[in-house]
CSV table of C-alpha atoms in Angstrom, one decimal:
chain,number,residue,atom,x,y,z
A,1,UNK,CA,15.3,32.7,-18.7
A,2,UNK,CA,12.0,31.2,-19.8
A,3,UNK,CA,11.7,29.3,-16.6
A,4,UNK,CA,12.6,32.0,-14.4
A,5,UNK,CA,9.7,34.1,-16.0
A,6,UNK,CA,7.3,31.1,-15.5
A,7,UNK,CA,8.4,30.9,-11.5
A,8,UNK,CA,8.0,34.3,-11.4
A,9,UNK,CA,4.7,34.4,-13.0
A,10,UNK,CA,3.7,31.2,-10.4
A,11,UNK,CA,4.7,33.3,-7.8
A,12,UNK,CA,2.4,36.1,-8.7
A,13,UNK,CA,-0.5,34.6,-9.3
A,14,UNK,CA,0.0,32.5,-6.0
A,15,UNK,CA,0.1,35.5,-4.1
A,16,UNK,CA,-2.7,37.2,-6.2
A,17,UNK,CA,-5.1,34.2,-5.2
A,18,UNK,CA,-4.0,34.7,-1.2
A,19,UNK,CA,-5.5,38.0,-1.6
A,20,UNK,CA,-8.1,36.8,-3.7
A,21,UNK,CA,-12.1,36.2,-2.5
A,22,UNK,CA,-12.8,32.7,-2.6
A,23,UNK,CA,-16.4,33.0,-3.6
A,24,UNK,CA,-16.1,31.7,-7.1
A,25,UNK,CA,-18.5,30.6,-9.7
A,26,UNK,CA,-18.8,27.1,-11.0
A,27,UNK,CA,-17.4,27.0,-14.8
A,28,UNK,CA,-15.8,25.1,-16.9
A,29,UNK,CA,-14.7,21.5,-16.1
A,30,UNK,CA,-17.0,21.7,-12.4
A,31,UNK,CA,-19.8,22.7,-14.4
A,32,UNK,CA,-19.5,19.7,-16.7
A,33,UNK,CA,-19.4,17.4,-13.7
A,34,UNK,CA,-22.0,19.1,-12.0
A,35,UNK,CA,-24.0,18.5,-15.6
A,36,UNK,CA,-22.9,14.7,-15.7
A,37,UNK,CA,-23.6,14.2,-12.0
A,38,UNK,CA,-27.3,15.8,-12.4
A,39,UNK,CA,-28.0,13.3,-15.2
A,40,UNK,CA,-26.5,10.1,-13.5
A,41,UNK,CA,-28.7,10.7,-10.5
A,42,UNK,CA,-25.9,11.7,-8.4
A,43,UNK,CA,-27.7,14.7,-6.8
A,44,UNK,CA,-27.3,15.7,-3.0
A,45,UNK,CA,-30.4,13.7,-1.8
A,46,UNK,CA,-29.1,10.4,-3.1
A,47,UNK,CA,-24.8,11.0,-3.5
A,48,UNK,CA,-22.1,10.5,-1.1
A,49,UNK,CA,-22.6,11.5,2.0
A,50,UNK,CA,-20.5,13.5,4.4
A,51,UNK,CA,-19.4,12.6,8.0
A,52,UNK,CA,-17.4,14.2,10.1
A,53,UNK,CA,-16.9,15.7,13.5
A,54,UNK,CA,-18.4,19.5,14.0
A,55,UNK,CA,-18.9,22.1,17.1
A,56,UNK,CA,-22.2,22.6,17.5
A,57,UNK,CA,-24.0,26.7,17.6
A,58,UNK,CA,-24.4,25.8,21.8
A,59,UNK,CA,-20.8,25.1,22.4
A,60,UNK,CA,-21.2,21.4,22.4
A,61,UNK,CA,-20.0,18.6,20.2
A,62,UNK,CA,-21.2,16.2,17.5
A,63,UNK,CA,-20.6,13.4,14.7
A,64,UNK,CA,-22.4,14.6,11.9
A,65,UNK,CA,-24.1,12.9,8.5
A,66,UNK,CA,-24.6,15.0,5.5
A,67,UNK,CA,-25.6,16.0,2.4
A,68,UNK,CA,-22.9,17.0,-0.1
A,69,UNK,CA,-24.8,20.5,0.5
A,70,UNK,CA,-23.5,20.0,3.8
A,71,UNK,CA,-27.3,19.5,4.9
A,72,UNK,CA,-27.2,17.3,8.4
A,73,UNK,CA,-28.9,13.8,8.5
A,74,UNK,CA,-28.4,12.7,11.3
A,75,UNK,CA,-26.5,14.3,14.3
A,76,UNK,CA,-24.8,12.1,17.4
A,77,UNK,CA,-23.9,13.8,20.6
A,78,UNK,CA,-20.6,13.3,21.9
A,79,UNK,CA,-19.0,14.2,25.2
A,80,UNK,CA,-16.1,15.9,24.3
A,81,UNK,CA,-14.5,17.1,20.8
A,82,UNK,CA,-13.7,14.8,18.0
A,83,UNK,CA,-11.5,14.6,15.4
A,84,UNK,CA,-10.9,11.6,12.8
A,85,UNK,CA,-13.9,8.9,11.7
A,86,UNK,CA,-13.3,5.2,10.0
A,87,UNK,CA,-16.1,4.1,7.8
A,88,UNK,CA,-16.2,0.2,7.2
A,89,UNK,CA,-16.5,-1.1,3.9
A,90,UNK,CA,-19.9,-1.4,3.1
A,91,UNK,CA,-21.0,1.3,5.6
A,92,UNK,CA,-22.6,-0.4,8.4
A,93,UNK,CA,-20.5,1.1,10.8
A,94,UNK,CA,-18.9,4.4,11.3
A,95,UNK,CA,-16.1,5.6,14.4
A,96,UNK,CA,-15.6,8.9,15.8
A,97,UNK,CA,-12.5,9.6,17.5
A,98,UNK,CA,-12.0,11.7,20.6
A,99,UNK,CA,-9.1,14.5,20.0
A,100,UNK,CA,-5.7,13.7,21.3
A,101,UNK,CA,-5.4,13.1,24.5
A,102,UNK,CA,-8.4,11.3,23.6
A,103,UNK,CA,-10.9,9.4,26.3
A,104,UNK,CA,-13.6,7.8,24.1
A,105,UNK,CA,-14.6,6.7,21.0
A,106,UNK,CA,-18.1,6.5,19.5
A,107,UNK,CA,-19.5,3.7,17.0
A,108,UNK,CA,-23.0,4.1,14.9
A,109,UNK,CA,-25.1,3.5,12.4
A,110,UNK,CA,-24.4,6.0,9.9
A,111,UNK,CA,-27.9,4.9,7.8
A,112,UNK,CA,-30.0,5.7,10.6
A,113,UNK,CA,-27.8,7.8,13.2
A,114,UNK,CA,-28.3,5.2,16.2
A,115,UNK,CA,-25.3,5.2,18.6
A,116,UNK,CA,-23.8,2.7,20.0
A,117,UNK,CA,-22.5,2.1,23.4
A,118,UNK,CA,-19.6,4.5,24.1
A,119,UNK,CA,-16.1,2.7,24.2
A,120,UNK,CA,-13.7,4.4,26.9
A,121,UNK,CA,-9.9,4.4,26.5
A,122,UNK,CA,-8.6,1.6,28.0
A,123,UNK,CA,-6.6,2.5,31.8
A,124,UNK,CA,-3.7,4.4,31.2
A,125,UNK,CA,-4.1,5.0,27.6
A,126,UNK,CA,-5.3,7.6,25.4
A,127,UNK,CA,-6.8,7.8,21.8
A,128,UNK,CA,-5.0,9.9,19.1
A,129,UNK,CA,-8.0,10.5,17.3
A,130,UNK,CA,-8.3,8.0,14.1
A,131,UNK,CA,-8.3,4.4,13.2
A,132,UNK,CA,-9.1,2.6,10.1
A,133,UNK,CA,-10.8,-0.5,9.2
A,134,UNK,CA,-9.6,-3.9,7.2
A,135,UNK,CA,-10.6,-4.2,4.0
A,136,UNK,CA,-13.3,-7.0,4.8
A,137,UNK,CA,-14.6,-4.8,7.6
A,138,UNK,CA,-14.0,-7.2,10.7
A,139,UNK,CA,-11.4,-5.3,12.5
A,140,UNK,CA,-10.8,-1.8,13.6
A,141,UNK,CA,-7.5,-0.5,14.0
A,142,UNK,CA,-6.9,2.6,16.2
A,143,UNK,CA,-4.1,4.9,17.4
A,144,UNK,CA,-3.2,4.6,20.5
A,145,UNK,CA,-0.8,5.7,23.4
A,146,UNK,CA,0.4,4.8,26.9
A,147,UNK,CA,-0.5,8.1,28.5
A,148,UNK,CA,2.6,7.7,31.0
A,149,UNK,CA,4.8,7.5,27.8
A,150,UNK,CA,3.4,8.4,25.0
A,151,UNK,CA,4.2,5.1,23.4
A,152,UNK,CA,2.6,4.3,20.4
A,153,UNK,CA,-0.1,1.2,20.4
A,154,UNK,CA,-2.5,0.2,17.8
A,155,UNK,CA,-5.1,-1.2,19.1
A,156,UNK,CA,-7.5,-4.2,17.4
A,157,UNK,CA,-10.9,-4.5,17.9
A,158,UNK,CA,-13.5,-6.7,16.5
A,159,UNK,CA,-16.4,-5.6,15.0
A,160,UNK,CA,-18.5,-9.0,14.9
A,161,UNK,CA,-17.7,-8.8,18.6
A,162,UNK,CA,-18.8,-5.3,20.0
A,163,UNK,CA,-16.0,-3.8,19.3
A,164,UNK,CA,-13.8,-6.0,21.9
A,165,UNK,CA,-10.2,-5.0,22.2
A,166,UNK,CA,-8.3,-8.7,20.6
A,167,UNK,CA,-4.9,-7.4,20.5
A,168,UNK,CA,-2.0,-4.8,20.6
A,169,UNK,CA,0.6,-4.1,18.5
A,170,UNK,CA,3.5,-2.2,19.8
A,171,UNK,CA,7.1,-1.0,19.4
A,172,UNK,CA,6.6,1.2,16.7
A,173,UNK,CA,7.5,4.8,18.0
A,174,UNK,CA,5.7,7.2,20.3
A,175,UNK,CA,3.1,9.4,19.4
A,176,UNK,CA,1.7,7.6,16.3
A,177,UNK,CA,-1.7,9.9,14.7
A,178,UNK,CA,-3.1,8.7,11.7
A,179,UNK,CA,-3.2,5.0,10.8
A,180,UNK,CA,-4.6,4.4,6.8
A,181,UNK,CA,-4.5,0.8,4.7
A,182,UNK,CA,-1.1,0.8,2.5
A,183,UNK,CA,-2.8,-2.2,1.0
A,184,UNK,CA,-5.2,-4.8,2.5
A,185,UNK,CA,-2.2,-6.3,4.3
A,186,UNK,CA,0.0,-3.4,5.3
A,187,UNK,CA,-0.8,-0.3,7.7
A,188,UNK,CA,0.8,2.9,7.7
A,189,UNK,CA,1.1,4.9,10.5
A,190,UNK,CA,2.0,8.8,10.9
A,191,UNK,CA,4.2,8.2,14.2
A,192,UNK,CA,4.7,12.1,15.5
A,193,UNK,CA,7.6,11.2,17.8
A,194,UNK,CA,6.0,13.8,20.1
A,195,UNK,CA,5.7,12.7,23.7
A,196,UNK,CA,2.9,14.4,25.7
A,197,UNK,CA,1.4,15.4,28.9
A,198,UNK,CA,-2.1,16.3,27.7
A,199,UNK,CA,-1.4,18.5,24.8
A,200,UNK,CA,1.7,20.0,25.9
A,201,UNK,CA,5.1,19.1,24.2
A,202,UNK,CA,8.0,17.5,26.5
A,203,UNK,CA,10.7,16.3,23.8
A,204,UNK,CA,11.2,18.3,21.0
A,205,UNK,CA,14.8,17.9,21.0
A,206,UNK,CA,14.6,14.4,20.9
A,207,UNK,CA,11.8,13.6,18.7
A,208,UNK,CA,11.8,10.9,16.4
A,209,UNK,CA,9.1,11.0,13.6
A,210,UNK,CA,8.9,8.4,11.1
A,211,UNK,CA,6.1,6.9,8.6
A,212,UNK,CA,5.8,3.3,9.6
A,213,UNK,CA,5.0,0.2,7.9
A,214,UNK,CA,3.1,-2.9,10.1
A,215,UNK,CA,1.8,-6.6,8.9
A,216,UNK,CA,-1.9,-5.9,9.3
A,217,UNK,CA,-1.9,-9.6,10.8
A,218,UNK,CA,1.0,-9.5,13.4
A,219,UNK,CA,2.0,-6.2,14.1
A,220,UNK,CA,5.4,-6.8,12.6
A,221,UNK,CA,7.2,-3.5,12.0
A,222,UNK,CA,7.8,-4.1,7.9
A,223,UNK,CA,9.3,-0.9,7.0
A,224,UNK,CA,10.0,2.6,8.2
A,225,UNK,CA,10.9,6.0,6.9
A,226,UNK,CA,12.4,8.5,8.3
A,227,UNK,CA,12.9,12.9,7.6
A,228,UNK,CA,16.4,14.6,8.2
A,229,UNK,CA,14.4,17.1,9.8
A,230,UNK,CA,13.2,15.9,13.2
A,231,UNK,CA,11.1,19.0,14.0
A,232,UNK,CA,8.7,17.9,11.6
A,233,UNK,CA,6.3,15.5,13.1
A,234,UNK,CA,4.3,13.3,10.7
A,235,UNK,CA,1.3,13.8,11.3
A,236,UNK,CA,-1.9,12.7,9.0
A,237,UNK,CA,-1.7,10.4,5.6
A,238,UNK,CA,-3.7,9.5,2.8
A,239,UNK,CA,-3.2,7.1,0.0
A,240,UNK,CA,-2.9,8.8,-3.4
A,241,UNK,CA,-4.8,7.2,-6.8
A,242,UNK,CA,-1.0,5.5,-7.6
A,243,UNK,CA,-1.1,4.0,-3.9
A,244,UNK,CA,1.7,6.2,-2.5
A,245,UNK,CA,1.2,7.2,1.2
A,246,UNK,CA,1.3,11.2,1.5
A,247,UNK,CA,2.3,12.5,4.5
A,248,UNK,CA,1.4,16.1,6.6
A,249,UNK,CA,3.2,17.1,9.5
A,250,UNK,CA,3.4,19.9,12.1
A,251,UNK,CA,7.0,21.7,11.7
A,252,UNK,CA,7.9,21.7,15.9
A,253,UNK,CA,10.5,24.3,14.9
A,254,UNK,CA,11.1,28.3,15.2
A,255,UNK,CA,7.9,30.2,14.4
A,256,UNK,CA,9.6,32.4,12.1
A,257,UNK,CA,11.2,29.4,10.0
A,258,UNK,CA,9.3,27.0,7.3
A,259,UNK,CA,10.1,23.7,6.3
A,260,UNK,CA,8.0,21.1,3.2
A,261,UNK,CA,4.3,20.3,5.3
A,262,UNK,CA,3.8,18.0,2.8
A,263,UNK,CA,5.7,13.9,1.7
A,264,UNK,CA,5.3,11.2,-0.8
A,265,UNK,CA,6.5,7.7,0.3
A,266,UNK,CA,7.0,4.5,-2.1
A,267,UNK,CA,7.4,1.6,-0.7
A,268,UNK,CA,11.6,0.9,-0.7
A,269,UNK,CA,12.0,4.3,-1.3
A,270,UNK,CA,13.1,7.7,0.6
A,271,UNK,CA,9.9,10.3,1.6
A,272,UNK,CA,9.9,13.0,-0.9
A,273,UNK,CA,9.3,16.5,-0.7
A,274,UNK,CA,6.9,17.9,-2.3
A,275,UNK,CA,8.0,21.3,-3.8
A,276,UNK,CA,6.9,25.4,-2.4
A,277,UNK,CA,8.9,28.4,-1.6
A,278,UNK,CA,9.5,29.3,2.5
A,279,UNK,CA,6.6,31.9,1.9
A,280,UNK,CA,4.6,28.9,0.5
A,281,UNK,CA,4.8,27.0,3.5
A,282,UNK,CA,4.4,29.8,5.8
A,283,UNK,CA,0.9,30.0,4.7
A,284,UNK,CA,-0.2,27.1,6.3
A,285,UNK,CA,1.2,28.2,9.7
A,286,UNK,CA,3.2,25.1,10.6
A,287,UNK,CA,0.2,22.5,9.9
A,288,UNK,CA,-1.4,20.3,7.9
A,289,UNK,CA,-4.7,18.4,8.9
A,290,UNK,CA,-6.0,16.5,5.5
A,291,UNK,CA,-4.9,15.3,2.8
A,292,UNK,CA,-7.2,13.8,-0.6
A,293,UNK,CA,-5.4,12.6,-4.3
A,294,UNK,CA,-7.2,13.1,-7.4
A,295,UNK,CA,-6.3,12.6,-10.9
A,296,UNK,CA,-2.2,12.8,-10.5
A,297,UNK,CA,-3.1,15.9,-7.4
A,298,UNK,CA,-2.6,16.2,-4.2
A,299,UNK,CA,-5.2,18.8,-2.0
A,300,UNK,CA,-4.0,19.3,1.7
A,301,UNK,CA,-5.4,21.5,4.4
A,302,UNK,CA,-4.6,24.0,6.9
A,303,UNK,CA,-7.2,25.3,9.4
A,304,UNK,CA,-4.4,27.3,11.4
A,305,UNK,CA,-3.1,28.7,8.4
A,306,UNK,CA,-6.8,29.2,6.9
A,307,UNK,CA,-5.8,28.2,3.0
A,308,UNK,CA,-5.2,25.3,1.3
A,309,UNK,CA,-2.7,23.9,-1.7
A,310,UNK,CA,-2.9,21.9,-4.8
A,311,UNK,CA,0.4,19.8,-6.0
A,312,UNK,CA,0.9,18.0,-8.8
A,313,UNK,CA,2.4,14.5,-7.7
A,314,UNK,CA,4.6,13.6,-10.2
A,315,UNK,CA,6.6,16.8,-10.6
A,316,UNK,CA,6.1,18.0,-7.0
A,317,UNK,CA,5.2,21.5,-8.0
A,318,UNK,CA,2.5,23.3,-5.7
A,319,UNK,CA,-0.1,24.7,-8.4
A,320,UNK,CA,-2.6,26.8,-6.6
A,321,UNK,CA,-2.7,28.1,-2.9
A,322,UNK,CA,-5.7,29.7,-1.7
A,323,UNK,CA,-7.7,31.1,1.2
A,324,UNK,CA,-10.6,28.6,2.8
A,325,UNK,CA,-10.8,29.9,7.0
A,326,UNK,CA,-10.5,27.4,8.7
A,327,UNK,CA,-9.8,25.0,6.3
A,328,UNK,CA,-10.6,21.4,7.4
A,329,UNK,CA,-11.8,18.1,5.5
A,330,UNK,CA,-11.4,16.9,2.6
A,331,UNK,CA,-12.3,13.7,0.4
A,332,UNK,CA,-13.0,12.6,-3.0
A,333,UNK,CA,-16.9,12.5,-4.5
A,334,UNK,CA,-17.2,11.6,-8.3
A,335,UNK,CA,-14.2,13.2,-9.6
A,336,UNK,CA,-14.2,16.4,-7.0
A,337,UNK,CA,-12.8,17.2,-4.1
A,338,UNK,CA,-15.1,18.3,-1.5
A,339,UNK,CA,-13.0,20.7,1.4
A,340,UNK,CA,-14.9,21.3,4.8
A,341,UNK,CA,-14.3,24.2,6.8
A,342,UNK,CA,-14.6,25.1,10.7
A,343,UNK,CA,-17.2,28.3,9.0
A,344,UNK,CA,-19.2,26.1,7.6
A,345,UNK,CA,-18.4,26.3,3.8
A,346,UNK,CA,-17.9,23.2,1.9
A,347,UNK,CA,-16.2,24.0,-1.0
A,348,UNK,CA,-16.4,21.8,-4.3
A,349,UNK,CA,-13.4,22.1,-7.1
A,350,UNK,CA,-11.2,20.0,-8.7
A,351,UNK,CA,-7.6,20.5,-10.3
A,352,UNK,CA,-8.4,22.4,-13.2
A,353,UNK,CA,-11.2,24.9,-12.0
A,354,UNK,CA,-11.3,26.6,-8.9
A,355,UNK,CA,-15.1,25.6,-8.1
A,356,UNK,CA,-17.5,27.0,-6.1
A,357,UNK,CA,-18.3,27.0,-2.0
A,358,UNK,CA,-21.7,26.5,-0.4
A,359,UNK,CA,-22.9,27.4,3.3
A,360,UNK,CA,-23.8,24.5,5.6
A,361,UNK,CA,-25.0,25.0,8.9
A,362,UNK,CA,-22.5,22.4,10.1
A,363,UNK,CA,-19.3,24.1,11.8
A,364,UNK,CA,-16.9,21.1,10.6
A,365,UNK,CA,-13.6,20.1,12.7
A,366,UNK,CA,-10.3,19.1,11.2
A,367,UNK,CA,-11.1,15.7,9.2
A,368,UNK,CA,-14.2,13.9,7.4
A,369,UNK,CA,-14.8,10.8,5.7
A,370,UNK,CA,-17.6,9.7,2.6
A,371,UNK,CA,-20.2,7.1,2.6
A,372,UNK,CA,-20.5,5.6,-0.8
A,373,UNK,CA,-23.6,5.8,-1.8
């Protein structure tokens, strides 16, 4: 009886915070590392700053660097919208990522906003809008596809040699999305299993969605798991503080049905469910864009559903679900979360205290990243 009253009471106060204004003051536990921040020096001229990909006022399209006030830096034009950004270690160099079926990607200097030359997709191929770096900076891996096909590449490219294309690895799946660094010696891809012509869908029915494990070296397929549900197409990942890889997808099923947005993967193990009632997931409208772990939670995004949720990793259980239109970003800065949105609001919290939101004048898209300062 006890734990019926306690889901019940969940359930309420989910729904009361739905219906809730997000404009929140800073108390508690944010205030204290707001306080702590202050004195350390860690203020919003000399923290972590944001980059990401944004729509500019005009109608035109940008990589932007910011403040944690969401203040730009520096702004580079690109030609068409972006989506994902790999930062190397160290910072020297940072990527933006044409949207799927994407045709270019953009290096720079994210200390000085200079741009580099514009890298094309390759004949025949597309970009799927992110890639990641090695841990020692020298290569860049990116999601690919054979546009034909939609079979999955990652491409290599070397950074000590202007970003020349040194290999392939292939045979993985089709329709791979985000890659991330299991460890220094593993990637893990989201493979979506969706093949495309442009942006439409041609094999629901048939798709095969897995989270896939590669030799960072070889391209050797290490390990793979898989969903019983094949509508839902893996989609973005992120690695959590206890290195699992957590996994958002985009349910490819009935628009009046839900199914979990949101997996934990160890290594040897099956992907697990993290834990929400049907009305839960039909929140977040069939979608999940970002994903950040802090302190045992998980934070994940929805800008089509125009919320975001909190779960605590261990148990599963989804702790807090609130509005954030066109909610976007989101990454880890000294023991916060910071959440973009396509409005403009950056919003800072962390588990325990429901934070506060500022106004930036940056209209942010689906994913960011954070220099180090």
């Amino acid at each position: 009886m006890q734990q019926m009253v306690t889901d019940l009471t969940r359930r309420a106060l989910l729904k009361k915070a739905l219906g809730a204004a997000i404009f929140l003051p800073a108390t508690g536990l944010l205030s204290a590392c707001v306080s702590a921040g202050a004195g350390s020096g860690k203020t919003a001229a000399n923290g972590d700053r944001i980059i990401g990909c944004s729509r500019t006022p005009a109608g035109q399209f940008a990589v932007v660097v910011a403040d944690q006030l969401g203040q730009p830096i520096h702004q580079i034009a690109l030609p068409e919208r972006g989506h994902g950004v790999a930062i190397q270690p160290g910072g020297g160099l940072a990527v933006a990522f044409a949207r799927r079926p994407g045709s270019y990607m953009q290096a720079f200097r994210p200390d000085t906003g200079e741009a580099l030359p514009l890298r094309k997709a390759d004949d025949g191929r597309h970009y799927y809008g992110h890639g990641t770096f090695s841990a020692d900076g020298r290569y860049l891996f990116t999601t690919e596809g054979v546009s034909a096909t939609s079979q999955g590449v990652i491409g290599v490219y070397d950074t000590t040699a202007d970003l020349q294309k040194v290999a392939e690895y292939t045979h993985f799946g089709i329709g791979p999305h985000e890659v991330v660094l299991a460890d220094e010696h593993t990637l893990a891809i989201g493979v979506g299993g969706v093949h495309t012509r442009g942006r439409e869908a041609l094999n629901l029915e048939t798709m095969q969605p897995a989270l896939v494990y590669l030799n960072i070296r070889t391209g050797t397929v290490l390990e793979q798991a898989v969903l019983t549900d094949k509508r839902l197409s893996i989609r973005h990942l992120a690695v959590t503080d206890t290195g699992e890889i957590a996994c958002g997808q985009q349910y490819r099923g009935l628009p009046d049905q839900a199914a979990p947005l949101v997996h934990l993967h160890q290594r040897g193990g099956a992907l697990r469910p993290l834990l929400g009632e049907t009305e839960d997931w039909m929140h977040f409208n069939h979608y999940i864009a970002s994903i950040a772990s802090l302190d045992g939670f998980l934070l994940a995004t929805s800008p089509r559903g125009n919320c975001y949720g909190i779960w605590h990793e261990a148990s599963g259980e989804l702790v807090d679900l609130r509005p954030l239109t066109d909610a976007s970003g989101v990454a880890v800065s000294q023991g916060q979360w910071l959440v973009g949105s396509g409005a403009g609001k950056i919003l800072t919290r962390t588990p325990a205290d429901a934070g506060h939101i500022a106004q930036s004048a940056v209209m942010w898209d689906n994913h960011w990243n954070l220099l180090l300062s």
